[in-house]
Short mmCIF file of C-alpha atoms in Angstrom, two decimals:
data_model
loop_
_atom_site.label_atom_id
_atom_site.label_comp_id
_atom_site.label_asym_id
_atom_site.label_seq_id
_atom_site.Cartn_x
_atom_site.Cartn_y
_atom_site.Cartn_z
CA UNK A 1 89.83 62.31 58.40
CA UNK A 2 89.82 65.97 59.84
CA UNK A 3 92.48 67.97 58.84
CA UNK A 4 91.05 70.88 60.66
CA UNK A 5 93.07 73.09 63.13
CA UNK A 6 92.24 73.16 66.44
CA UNK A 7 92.08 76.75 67.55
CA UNK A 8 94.72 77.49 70.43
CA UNK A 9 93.04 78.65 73.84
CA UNK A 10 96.03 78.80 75.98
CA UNK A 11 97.78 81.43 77.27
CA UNK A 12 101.35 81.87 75.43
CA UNK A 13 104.52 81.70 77.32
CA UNK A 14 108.28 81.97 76.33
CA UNK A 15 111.02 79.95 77.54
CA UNK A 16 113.23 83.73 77.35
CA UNK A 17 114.87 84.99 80.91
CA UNK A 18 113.27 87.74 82.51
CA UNK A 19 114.44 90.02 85.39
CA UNK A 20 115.81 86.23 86.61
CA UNK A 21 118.62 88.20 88.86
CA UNK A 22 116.86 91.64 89.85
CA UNK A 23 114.46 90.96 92.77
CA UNK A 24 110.69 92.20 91.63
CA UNK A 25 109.09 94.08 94.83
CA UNK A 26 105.11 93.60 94.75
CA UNK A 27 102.46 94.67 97.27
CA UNK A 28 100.01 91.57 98.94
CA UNK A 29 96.09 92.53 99.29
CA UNK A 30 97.42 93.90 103.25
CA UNK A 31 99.66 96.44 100.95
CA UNK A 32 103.23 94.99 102.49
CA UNK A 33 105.92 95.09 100.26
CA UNK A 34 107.11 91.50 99.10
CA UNK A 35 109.89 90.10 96.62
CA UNK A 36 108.38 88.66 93.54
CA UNK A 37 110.81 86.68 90.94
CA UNK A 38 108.76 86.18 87.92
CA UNK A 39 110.99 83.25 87.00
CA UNK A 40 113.17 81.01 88.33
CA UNK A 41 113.52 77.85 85.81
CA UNK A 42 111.84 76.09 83.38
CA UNK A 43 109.68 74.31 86.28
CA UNK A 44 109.36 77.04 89.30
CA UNK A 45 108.03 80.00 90.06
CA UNK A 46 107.74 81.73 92.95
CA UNK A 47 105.43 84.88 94.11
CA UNK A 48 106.76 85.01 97.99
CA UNK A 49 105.05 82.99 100.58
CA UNK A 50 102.36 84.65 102.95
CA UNK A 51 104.62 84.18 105.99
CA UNK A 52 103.75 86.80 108.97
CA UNK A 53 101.64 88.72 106.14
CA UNK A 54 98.46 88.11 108.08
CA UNK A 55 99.78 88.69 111.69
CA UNK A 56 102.59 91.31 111.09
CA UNK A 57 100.56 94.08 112.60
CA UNK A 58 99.22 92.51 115.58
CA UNK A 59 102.91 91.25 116.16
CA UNK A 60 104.17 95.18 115.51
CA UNK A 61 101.57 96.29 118.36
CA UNK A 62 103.43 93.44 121.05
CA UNK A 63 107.20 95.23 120.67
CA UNK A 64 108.73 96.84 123.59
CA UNK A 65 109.87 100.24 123.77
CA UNK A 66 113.99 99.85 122.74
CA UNK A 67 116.59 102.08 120.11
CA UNK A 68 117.90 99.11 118.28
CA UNK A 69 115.66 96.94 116.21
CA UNK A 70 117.51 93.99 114.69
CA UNK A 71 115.69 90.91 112.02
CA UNK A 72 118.79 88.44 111.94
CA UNK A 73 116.86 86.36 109.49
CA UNK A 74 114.58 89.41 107.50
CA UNK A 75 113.28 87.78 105.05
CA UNK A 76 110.41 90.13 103.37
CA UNK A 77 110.19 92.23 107.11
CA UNK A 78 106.42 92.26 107.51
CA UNK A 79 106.57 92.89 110.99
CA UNK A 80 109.04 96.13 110.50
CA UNK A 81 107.11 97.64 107.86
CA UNK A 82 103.88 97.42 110.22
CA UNK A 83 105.77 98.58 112.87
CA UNK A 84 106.98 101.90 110.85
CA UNK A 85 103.19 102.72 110.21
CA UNK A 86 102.73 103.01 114.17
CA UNK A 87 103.11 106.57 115.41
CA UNK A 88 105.35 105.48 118.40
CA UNK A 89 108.09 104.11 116.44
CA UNK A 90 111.35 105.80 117.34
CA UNK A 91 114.09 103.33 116.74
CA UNK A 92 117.94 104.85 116.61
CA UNK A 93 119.58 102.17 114.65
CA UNK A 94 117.87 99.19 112.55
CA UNK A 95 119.42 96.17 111.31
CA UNK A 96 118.11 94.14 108.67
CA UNK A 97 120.43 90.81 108.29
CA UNK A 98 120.01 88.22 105.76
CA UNK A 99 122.16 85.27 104.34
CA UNK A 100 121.08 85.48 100.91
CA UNK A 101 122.59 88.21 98.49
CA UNK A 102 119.37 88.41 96.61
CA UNK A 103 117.07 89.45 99.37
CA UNK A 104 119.74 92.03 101.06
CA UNK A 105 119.45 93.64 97.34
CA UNK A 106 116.04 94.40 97.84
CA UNK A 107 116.44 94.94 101.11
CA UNK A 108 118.86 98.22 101.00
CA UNK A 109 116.60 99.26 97.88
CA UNK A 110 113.42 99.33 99.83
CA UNK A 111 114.56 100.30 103.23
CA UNK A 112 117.29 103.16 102.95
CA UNK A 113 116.57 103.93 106.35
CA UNK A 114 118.03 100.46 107.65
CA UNK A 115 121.52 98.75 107.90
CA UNK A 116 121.35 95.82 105.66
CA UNK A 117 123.88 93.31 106.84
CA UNK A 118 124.99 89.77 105.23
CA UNK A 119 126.10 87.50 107.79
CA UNK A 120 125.25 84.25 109.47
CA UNK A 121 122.20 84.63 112.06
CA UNK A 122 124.12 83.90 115.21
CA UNK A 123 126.46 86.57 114.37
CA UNK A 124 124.27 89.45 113.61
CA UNK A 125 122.73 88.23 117.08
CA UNK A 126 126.12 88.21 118.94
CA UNK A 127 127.33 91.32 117.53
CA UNK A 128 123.92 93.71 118.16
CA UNK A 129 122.47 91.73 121.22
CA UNK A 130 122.63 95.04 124.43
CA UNK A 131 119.84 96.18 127.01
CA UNK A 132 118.01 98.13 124.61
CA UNK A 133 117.94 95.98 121.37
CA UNK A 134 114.74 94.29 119.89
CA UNK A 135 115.07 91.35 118.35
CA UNK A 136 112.72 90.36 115.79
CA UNK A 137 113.02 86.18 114.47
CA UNK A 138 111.30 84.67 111.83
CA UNK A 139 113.17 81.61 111.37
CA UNK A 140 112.33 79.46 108.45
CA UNK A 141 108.76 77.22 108.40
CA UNK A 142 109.51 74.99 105.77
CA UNK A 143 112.80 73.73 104.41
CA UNK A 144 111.23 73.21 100.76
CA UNK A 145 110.02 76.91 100.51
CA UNK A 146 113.93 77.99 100.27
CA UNK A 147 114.49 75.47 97.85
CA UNK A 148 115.50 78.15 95.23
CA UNK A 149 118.59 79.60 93.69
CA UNK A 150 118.12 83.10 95.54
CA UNK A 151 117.58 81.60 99.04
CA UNK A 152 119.59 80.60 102.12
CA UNK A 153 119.15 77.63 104.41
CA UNK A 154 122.54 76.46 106.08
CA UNK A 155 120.90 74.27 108.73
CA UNK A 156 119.75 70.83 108.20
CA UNK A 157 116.66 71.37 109.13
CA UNK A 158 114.31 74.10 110.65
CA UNK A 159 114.51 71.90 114.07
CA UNK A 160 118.36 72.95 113.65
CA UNK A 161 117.20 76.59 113.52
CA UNK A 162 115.11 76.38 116.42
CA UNK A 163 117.15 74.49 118.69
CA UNK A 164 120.33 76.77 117.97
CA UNK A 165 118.08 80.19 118.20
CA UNK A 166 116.73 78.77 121.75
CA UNK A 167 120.31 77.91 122.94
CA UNK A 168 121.44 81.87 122.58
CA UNK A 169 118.15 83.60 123.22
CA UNK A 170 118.43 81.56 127.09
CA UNK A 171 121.40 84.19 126.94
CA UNK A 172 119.96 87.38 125.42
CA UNK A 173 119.92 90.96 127.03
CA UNK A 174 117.52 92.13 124.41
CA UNK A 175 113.53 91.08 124.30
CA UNK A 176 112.93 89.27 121.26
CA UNK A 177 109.97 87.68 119.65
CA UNK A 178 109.62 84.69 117.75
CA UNK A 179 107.28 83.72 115.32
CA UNK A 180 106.96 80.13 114.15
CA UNK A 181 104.23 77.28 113.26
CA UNK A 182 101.73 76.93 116.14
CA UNK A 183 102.46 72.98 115.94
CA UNK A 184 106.56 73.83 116.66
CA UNK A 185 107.07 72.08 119.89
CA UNK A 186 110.65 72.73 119.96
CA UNK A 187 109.52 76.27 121.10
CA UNK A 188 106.12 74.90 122.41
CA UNK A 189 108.36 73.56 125.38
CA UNK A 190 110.40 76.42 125.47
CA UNK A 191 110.78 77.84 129.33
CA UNK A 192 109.57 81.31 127.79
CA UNK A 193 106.42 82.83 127.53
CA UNK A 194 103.84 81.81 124.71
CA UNK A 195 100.58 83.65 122.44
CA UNK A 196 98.93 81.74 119.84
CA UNK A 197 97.77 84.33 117.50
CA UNK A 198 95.54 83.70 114.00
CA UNK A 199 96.50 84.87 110.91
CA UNK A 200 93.98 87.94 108.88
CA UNK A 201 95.62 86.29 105.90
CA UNK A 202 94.13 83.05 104.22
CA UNK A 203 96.18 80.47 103.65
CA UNK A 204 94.53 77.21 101.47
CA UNK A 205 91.16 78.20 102.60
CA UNK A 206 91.90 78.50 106.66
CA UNK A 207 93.36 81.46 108.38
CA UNK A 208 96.52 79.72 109.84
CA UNK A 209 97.57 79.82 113.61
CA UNK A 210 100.87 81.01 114.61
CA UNK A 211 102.89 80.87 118.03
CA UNK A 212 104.85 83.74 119.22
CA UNK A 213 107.69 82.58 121.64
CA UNK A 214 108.88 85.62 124.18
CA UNK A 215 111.30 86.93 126.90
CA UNK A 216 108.68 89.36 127.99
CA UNK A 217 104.87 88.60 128.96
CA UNK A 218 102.59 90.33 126.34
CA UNK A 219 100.02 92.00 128.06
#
């Protein structure tokens, strides 16, 4: 019988807490700021998912001229931090709105320059909607990627989202663009104008495809 050890080649861990409450900001390979939580529980962990990472700037270079820029559902704001590197940015107020306590932490901690808000989606829309507001919307993909303790998702489902968002934006003063799955035919078949654009950021080996839904024909 062999009583010899077998030499340990793994990588150690520890079941000990860390930074489990304070959000973690990292920077992808496109050098965007994102939230990192290096531990969730025993069986998740989460590094931020790529979202608009790969078409943020191409989506910045679409926005209308307007004073008020408003994300009702920020997220990681990929899109406003690309927009900020353009030289013609000039906004007079921006809102940054977003259900979960966690991410408006890191939100007012990154961007000082912003209003970080904390309300439902539909309100922040109602309550900043005028002639010369922006709306940015990047409702959620995937119901299982907010399936965390530091997330928000108060719909049933993202067709919820979608259908709800289409309902006010038929209403909206302000331009708005939203970003969403290429294969979303809830916005598809929207009466608004559409651009599929592909993403500089690879996703499981394939540069994804994503559909921007609009009030305003991008030129």
């Amino acid at each position: 019988m062999n009583n010899k050890k077998t030499k340990w080649r793994g990588i150690h861990t520890t079941q000990k807490k860390t930074n489990e409450l304070e959000p973690i900001t990292i920077l992808n390979r496109l050098k965007q700021r994102s939230i990192s939580l290096p531990r969730i529980d025993d069986k998740k962990r989460w590094a931020g998912f790529p979202g608009l990472a790969g078409t943020s700037k191409e989506i910045a270079s679409y926005i209308p001229f307007c004073s008020k820029y408003v994300e009702p559902l920020a997220g990681s704001v990929k899109v406003y931090q690309e927009w900020v590197k353009r030289d013609t940015w000039a906004w007079e107020e921006v809102i940054l709105n977003d259900l979960s306590p966690f991410v408006c932490k890191w939100l007012r901690r990154e961007f000082p320059e912003a209003k970080v808000t904390n309300v439902d989606f539909v309100k922040c829309i109602k309550k900043y909607d005028s002639k010369y507001t922006f709306f940015m919307f990047d409702i959620p993909w995937n119901k299982s990627f907010y399936d965390q303790d530091f997330s928000m998702f108060n719909r049933k489902s993202v067709k919820d989202y979608a259908v709800e968002l289409l309902e006010i934006c038929e209403n909206l003063t302000g331009k708005f663009i939203i970003a969403s799955r290429e294969e979303n035919d809830v916005f598809r078949k929207a009466k608004f104008y559409h651009k599929t654009i592909t993403s500089k950021y690879v996703v499981s080996g394939h540069y994804p495809k994503q559909l921007l839904t609009t009030n305003f024909q991008i030129k």
